[in-house]
XYZ file of C-alpha atoms in Angstrom:
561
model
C -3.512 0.512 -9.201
C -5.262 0.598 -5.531
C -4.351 -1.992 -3.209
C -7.147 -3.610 -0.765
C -6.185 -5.360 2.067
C -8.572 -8.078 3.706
C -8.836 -8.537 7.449
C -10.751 -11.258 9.312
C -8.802 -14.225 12.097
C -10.752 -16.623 10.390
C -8.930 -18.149 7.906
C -11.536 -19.605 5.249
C -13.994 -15.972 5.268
C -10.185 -14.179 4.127
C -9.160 -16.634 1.874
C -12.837 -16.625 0.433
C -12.975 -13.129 0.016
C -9.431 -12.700 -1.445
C -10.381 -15.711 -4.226
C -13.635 -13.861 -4.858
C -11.922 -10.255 -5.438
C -9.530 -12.389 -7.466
C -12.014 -13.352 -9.787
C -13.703 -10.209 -10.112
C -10.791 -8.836 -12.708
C -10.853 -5.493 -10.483
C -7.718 -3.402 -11.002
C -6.449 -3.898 -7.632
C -3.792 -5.321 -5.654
C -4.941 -7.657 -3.244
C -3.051 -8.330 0.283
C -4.619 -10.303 3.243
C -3.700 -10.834 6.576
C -5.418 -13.027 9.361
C -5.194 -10.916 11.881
C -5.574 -7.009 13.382
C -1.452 -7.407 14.110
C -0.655 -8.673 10.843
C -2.808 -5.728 8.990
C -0.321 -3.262 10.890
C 2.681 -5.116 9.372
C 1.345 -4.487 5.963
C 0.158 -0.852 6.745
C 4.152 -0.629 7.741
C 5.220 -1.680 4.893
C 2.854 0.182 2.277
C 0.152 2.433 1.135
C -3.319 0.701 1.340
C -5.997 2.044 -0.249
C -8.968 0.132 0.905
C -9.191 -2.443 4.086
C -11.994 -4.778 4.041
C -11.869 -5.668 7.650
C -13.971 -7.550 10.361
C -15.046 -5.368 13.625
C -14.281 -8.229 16.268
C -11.144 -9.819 16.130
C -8.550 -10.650 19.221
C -5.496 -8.390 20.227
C -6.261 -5.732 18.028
C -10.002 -4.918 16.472
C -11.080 -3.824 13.791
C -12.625 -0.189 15.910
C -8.829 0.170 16.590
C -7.121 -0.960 13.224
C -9.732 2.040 11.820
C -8.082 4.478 14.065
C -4.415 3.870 13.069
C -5.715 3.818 9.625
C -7.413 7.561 9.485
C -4.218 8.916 11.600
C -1.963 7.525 9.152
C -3.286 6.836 5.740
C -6.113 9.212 5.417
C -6.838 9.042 1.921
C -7.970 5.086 3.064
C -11.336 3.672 3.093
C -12.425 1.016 5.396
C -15.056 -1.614 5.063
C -16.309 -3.200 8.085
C -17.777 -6.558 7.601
C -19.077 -8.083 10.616
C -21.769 -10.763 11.654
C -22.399 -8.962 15.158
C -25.029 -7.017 15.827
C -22.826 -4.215 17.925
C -24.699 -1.326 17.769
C -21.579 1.018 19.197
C -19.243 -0.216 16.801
C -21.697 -0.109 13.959
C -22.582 3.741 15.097
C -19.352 4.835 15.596
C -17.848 3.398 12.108
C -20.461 4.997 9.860
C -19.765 8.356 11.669
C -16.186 8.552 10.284
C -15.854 9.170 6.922
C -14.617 7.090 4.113
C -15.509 3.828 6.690
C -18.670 1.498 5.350
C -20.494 -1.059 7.289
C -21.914 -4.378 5.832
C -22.906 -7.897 7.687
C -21.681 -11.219 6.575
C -24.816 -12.690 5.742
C -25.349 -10.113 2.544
C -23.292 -11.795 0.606
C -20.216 -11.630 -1.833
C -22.224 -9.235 -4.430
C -22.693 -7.044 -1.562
C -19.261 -6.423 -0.735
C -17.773 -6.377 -4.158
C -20.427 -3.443 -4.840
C -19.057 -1.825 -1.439
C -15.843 -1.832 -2.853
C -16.022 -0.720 -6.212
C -17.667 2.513 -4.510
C -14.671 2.921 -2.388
C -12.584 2.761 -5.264
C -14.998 5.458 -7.259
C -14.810 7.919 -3.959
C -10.828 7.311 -4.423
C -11.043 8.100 -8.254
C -12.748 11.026 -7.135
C -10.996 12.068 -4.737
C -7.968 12.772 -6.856
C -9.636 14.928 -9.374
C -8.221 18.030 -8.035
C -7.834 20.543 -10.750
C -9.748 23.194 -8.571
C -6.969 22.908 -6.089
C -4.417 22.924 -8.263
C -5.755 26.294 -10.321
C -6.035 27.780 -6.819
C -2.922 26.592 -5.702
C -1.497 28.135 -8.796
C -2.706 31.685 -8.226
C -0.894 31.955 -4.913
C 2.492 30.747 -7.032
C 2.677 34.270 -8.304
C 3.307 36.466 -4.958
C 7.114 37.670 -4.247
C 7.157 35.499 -1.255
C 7.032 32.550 -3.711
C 9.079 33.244 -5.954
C 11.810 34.360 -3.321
C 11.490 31.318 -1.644
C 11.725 29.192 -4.905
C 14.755 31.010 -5.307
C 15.780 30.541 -2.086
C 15.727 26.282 -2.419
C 17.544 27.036 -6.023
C 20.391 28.533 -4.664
C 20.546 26.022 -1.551
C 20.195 22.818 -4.218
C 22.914 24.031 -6.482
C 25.605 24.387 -4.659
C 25.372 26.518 -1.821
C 26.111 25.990 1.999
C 22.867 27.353 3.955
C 24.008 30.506 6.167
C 24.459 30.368 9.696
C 20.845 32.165 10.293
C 19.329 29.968 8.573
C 16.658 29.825 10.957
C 15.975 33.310 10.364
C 15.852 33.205 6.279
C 13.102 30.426 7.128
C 11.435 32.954 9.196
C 11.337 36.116 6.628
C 10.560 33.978 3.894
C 7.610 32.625 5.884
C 9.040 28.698 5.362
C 6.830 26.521 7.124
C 10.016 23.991 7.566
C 11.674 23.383 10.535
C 15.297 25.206 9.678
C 16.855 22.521 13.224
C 15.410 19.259 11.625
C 16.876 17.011 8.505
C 14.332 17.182 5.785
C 13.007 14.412 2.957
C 14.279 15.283 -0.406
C 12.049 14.087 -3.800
C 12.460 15.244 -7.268
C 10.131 14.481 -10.051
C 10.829 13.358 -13.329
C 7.580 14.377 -15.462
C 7.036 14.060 -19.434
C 3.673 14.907 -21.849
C 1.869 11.910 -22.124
C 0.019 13.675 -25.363
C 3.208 15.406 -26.562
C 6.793 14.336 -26.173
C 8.325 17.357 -27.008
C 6.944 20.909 -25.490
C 8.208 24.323 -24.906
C 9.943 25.667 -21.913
C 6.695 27.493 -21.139
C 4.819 24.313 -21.299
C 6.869 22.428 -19.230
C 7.545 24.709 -16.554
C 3.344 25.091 -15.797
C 3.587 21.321 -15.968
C 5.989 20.941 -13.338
C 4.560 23.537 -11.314
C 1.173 22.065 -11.274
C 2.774 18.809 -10.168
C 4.345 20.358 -7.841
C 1.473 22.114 -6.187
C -0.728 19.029 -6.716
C 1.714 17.104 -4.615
C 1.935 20.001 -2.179
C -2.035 19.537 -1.928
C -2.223 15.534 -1.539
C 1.022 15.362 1.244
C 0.078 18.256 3.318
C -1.834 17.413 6.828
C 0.119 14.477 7.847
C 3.659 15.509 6.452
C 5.208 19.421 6.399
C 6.447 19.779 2.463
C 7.117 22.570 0.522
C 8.123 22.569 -3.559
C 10.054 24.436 -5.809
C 11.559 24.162 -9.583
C 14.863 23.279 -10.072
C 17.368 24.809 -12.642
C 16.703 21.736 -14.788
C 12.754 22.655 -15.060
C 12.108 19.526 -12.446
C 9.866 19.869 -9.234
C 11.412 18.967 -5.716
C 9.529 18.345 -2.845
C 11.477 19.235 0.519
C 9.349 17.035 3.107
C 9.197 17.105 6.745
C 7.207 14.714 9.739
C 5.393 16.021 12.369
C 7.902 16.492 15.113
C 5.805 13.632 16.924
C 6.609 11.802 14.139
C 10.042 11.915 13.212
C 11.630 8.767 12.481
C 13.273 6.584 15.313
C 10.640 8.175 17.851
C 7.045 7.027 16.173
C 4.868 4.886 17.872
C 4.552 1.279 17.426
C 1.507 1.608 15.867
C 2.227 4.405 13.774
C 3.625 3.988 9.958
C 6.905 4.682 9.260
C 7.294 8.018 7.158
C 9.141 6.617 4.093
C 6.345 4.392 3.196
C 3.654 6.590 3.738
C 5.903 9.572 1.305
C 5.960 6.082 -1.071
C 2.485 5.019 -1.190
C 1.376 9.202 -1.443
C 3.558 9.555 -4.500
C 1.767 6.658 -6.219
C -1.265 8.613 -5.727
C 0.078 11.946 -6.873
C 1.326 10.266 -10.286
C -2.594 8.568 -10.597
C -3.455 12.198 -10.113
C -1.300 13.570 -12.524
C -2.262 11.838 -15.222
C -5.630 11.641 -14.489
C -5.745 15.881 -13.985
C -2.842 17.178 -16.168
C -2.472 14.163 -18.285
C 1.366 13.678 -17.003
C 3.172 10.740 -16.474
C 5.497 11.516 -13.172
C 8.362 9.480 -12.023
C 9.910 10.250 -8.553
C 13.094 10.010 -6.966
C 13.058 9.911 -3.519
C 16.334 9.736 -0.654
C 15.484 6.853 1.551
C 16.071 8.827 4.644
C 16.151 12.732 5.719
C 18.969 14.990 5.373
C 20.424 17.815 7.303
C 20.391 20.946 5.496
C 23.862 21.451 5.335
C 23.803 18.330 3.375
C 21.142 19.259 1.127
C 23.440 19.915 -2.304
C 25.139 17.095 -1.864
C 21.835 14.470 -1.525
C 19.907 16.182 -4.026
C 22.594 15.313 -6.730
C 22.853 11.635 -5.341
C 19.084 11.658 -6.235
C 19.890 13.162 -9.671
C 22.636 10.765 -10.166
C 20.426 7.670 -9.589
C 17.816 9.021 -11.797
C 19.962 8.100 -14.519
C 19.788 4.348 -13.398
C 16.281 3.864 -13.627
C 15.337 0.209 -14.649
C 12.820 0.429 -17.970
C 11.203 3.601 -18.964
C 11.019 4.920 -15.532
C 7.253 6.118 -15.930
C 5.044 5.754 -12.666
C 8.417 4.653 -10.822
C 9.059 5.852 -7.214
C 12.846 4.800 -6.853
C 14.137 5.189 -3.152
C 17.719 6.334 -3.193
C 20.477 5.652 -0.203
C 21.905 8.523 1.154
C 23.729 7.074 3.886
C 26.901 6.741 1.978
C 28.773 10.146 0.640
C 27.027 12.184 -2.019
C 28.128 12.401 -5.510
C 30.510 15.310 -6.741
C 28.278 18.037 -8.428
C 28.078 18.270 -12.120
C 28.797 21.312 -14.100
C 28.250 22.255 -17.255
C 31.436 23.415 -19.708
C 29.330 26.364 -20.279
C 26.211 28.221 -19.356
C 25.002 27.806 -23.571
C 24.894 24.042 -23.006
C 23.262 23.835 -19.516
C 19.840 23.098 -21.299
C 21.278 20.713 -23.870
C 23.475 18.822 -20.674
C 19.987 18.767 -18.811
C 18.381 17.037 -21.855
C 21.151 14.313 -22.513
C 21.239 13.418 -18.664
C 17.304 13.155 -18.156
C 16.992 10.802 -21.653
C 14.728 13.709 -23.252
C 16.020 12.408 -27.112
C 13.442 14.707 -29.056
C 13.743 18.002 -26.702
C 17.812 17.365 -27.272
C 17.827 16.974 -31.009
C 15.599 19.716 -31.135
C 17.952 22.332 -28.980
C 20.556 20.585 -31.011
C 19.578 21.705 -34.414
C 18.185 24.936 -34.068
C 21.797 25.497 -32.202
C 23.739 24.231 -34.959
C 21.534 25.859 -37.389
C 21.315 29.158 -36.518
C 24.608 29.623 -35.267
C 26.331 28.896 -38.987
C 26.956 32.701 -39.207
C 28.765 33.102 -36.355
C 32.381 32.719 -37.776
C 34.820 30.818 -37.524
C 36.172 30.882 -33.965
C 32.439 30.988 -32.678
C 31.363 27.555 -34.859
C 35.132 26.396 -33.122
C 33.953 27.387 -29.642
C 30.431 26.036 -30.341
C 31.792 22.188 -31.436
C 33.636 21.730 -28.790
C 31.392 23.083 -25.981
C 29.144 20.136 -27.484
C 31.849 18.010 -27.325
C 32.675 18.252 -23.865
C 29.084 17.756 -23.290
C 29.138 14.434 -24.792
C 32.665 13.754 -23.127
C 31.385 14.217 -19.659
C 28.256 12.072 -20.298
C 30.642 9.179 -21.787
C 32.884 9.734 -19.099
C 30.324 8.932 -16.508
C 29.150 6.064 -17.374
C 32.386 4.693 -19.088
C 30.902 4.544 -22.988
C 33.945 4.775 -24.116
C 34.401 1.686 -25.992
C 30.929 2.104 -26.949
C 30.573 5.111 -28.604
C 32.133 5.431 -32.652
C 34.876 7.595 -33.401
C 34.918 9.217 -29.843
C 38.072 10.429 -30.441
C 37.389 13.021 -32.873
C 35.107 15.018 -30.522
C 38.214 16.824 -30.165
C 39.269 16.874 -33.175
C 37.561 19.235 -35.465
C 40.032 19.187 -37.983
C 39.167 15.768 -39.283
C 35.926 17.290 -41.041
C 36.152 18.734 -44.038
C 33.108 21.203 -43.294
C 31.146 22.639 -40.452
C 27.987 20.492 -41.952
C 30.106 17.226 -41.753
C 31.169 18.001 -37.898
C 27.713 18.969 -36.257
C 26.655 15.989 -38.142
C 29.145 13.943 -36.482
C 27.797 15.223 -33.347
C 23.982 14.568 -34.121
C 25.259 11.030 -34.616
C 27.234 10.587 -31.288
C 23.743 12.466 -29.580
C 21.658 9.763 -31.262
C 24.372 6.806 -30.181
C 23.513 7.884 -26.579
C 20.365 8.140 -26.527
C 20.003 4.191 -28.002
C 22.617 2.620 -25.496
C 20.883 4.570 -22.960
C 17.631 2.920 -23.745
C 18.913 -0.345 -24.022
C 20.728 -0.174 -20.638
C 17.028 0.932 -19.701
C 15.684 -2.546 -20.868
C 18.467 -4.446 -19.990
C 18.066 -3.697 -16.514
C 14.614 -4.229 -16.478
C 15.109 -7.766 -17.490
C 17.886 -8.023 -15.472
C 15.117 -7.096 -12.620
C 12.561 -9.492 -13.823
C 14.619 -11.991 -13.971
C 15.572 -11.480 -10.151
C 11.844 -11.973 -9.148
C 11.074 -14.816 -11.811
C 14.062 -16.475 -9.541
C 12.762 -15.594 -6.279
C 9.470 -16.795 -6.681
C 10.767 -20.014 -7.866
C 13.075 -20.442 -4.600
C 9.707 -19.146 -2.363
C 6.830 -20.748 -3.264
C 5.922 -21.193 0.250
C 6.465 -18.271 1.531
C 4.334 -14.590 0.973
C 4.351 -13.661 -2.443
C 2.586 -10.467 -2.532
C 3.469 -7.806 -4.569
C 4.905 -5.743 -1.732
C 7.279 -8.131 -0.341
C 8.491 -8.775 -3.973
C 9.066 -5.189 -4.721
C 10.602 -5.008 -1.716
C 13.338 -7.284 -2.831
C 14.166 -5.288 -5.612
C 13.714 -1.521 -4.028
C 10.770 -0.207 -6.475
C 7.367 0.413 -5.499
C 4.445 -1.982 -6.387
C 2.608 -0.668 -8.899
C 5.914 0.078 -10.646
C 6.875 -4.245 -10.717
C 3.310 -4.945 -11.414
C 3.637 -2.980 -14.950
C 7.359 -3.580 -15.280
C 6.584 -7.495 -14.812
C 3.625 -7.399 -17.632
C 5.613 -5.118 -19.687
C 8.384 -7.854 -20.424
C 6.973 -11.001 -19.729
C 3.670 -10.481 -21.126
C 1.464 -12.161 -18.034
C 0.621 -10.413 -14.718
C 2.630 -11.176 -11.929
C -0.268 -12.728 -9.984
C -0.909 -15.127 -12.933
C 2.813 -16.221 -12.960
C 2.566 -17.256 -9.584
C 0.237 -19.159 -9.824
C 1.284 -20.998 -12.886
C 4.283 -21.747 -10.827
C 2.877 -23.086 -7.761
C 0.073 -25.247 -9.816
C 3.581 -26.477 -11.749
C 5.330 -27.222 -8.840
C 1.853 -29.073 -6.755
C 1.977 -30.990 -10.183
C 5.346 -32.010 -10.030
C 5.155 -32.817 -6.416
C 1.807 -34.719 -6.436
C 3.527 -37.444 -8.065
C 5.721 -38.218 -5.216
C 3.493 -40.810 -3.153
C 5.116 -39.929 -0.277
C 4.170 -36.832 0.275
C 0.758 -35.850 1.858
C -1.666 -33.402 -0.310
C -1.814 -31.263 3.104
C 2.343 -31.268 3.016
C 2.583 -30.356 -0.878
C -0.109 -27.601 -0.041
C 2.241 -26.027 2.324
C 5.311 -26.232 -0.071
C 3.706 -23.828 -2.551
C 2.423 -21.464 -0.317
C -1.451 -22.593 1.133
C -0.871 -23.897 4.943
C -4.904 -24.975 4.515
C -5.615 -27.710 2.757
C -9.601 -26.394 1.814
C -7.034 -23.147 0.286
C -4.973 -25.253 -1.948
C -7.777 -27.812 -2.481
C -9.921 -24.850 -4.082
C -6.862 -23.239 -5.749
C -5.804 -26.465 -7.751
C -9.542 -27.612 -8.633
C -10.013 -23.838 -9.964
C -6.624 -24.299 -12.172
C -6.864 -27.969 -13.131
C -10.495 -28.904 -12.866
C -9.966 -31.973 -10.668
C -8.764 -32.073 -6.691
C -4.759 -32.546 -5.449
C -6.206 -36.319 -4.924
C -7.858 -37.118 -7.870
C -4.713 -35.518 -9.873
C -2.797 -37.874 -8.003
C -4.976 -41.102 -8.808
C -5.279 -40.140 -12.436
C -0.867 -39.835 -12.870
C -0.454 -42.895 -10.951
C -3.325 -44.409 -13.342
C -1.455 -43.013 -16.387
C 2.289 -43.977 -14.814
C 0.544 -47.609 -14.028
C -0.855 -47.947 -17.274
C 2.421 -46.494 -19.727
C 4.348 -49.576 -17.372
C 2.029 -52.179 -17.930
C 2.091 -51.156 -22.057
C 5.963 -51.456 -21.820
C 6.065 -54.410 -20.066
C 3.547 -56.246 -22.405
C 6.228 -54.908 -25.601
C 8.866 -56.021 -24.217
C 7.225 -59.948 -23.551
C 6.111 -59.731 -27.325
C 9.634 -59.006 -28.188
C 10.650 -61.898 -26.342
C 7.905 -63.736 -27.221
C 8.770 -63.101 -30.832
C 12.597 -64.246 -30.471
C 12.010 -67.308 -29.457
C 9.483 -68.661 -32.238
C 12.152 -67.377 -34.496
């Protein structure tokens, strides 16, 4: 989902264009702000994809908001809309590209073709499978592969040396070896096939990899490699200019801009290499030294994610200590350890059987060795996340002796694989409603504040898109038409309260101009906030009136009898 962000200091052309867009059933997320200023607080806070903007506004114009725009979200296109006849402005915008120009007085059809062509040129401009096949030619020199070696051996475990500066330099690393670096991993699955060979997914995650390379590099310094576990992770560096604490005011912050660039890698992934990537990224850089211990605090939290995870860029704290390091009981069950802690239930079962299956021959003391290396698996997984009391029988994971054949125990074990694989989905779902819930109950408290998607996935630390789908996914409405079911419930409720003024009750869910709410409650209900009003005190009058007249019947009646 793209998300367009309207610009103009007067009030009734934003709000007309936003209720326009609305009602044009565009994929988009729409933001608007009512002034240059306010534009840069949303362009702090998140990627935008297209600004539909005026040219001449106070404190900061639009000439200006274009230039902040192009340094810091490139892949953004601008739409001036203007009713000025200023040549300079109008000369200079169409010279930069990805900026159109329209006037006012062509209309609403105008602009909503202007900005389905934006959205097009964006569609297009992440079909990149010539860059990636290009990109993926180069992945087969030494210097590569050394350096993707290089990363391996930093991520798993080991301190960096004291020259570190000079390893950067001989394997040609374009990082800065004195500066903390961004750490991301991807999460990436077949969206045609759940299950795929080691082959298979390795060129996957290298494509993603390179892909993501491709779309970050200009503005940011990154650099990818493959972890042991067959993931890609994206080591990420600012500009030196741009290093957090010292930007600019104008400038973005770095974390939202790595945010809002990973939603468009994951639309390019499954547009190109029909993938579905989820990303994990640490919240803030990290000094190499450090670098083992915050990439497993971003494995860790992977394991947290709230639903299925799929299009999800989760932003992970690395202020506090990282997490010990996991090992494996033995090198044979690295791959089926990997499986079991990223949730891959067919690619386990899979490993599992042909494991069990074609080990049967082994003997005796290998078929011993070969339970409980599984076992311990399985132990360290419940042991994590306390599953204890959850999990049937745990107990006799080490006890072998309790089966009266080899068939009976690895069966036992395919059981307890296929136990943890269904509590971990369900602690997948529960969470997510557990999440939904949290914004169901913050929109009900906020109703006149900002409800846009951003600031409420904000509040629960996922990215937009991410609460958009989550919300639909278990509630079954978008989260736009929620809203406004619950403001148009609460101006209801409110309405009848003679007391307060329509202007007053416009404010309390959210429209601080009346014309705003007027139009918004006429477009739900069919009738003004006034004539709402009129019509419940009509009905209230007239339910009174009926009681009263029963109840003097009643009386009536008594006393003839």
């Amino acid at each position: 989902m793209y998300r367009l962000l309207i610009v103009d200091d007067e009030e009734m052309i934003t709000d007309g264009l936003y209720e326009t867009l609305a009602g044009c059933e565009l994929d988009l997320d729409l933001c608007k702000a009512y002034s240059g200023r306010e534009a840069l607080n949303w362009l702090h806070q998140t990627r935008v994809d297209v600004v539909l903007s005026d040219i001449r506004m106070p404190g900061i114009d639009g000439m200006q908001l274009m230039s902040i725009i192009k340094r810091n979200w490139p892949h953004c296109r601008v739409i001036f809309l203007t009713g000025y006849s200023d040549f300079d402005s109008v000369y200079r915008a169409i010279q930069t590209p990805g900026v159109q120009y329209l006037l006012k007085s062509e209309g609403y059809p105008k602009v909503i073709q202007a900005v389905v062509q934006a959205v097009a040129e964006l569609d297009a401009s992440l079909r990149v499978n010539d860059l990636v096949q290009r990109a993926q030619e180069s992945l087969k020199t030494l210097e590569v592969l050394a350096r993707g070696e290089y990363f391996r051996h930093l991520l798993h475990g080991a301190n960096p040396a004291p020259n570190l500066v000079a390893d950067f330099r001989k394997l040609s690393i374009s990082l800065d070896a004195d500066r903390p670096v961004y750490v991301a991993q991807g999460d990436l699955s077949h969206v045609s096939s759940r299950a795929s060979s080691y082959a298979n997914r390795h060129e996957s995650a290298m494509a993603a990899m390179l892909l993501a390379e491709s779309l970050l590099n200009g503005q940011v310094r990154v650099l990818g490699t493959i972890d042991r576990f067959g993931d890609p992770v994206w080591f990420i560096q600012p500009p030196a200019d741009r290093a957090e604490g010292s930007e600019a005011e104008e400038g973005a912050s770095v974390l939202p801009y790595l945010v809002g660039q990973f939603e468009l890698i994951q639309q390019a992934c499954l547009k190109n290499l029909d993938l579905t990537v989820a990303v994990t990224l640490g919240n803030c850089p990290s000094e190499w030294i450090r670098l083992s211990s915050a990439y497993d605090k971003i494995r860790r939290q992977r394991q947290t994610r709230t639903g299925d995870g799929a299009q999800m860029v989760q932003t992970v704290s690395l202020q506090a200590s990282g997490c010990a390091k996991e090992r494996s009981p033995r090198d044979k069950s690295d791959a089926l350890s990997v499986h079991l802690d990223a949730g891959r239930r067919d690619e386990f079962l899979l490993l599992f059987d042909e494991l069990t299956e074609s080990e049967r021959d082994g003997g005796a003391p290998y078929l011993l060795e070969l339970y409980y290396t599984i076992s311990l698996v399985f132990l360290s997984y419940i042991n994590k996340w306390e599953l204890e009391n959850q999990v049937p029988g745990v107990s006799a994971l080490m006890r072998r002796d309790e089966f009266a054949s080899w068939k009976e125990a690895f069966g036992f074990l395919r059981t307890v694989a296929t136990t943890l694989f269904e509590l971990r989905s369900s602690g997948e779902s529960n969470r997510a409603a557990e999440a939904i819930l949290k914004v169901r109950a913050y929109i009900e408290e906020h109703l006149d504040e900002d409800l846009s998607l951003v600031r409420l996935a904000g509040y629960i630390h996922f990215n937009p898109s991410y609460v958009s789908r989550l919300f639909k996914q278990e509630c079954g409405v978008n989260l736009s038409e929620y809203i406004e079911s619950a403001r148009i419930d609460r101006a209801k409720e409110l309405l009848k309260n003679d007391k307060l003024k329509v202007l007053e009750i416009g404010v309390q869910v959210g429209y601080e101009a009346s014309q705003s709410f007027t139009r918004f409650f006429k477009k739900a209900m069919g009738v003004t906030p006034q004539e709402y009003r009129e019509a419940s005190f009509n009905h209230s009058r007239s339910m009174r009136d009926s009681r009263l007249n029963a109840h003097r019947g009643d009386e009536e009646d008594t006393l003839r009898e």
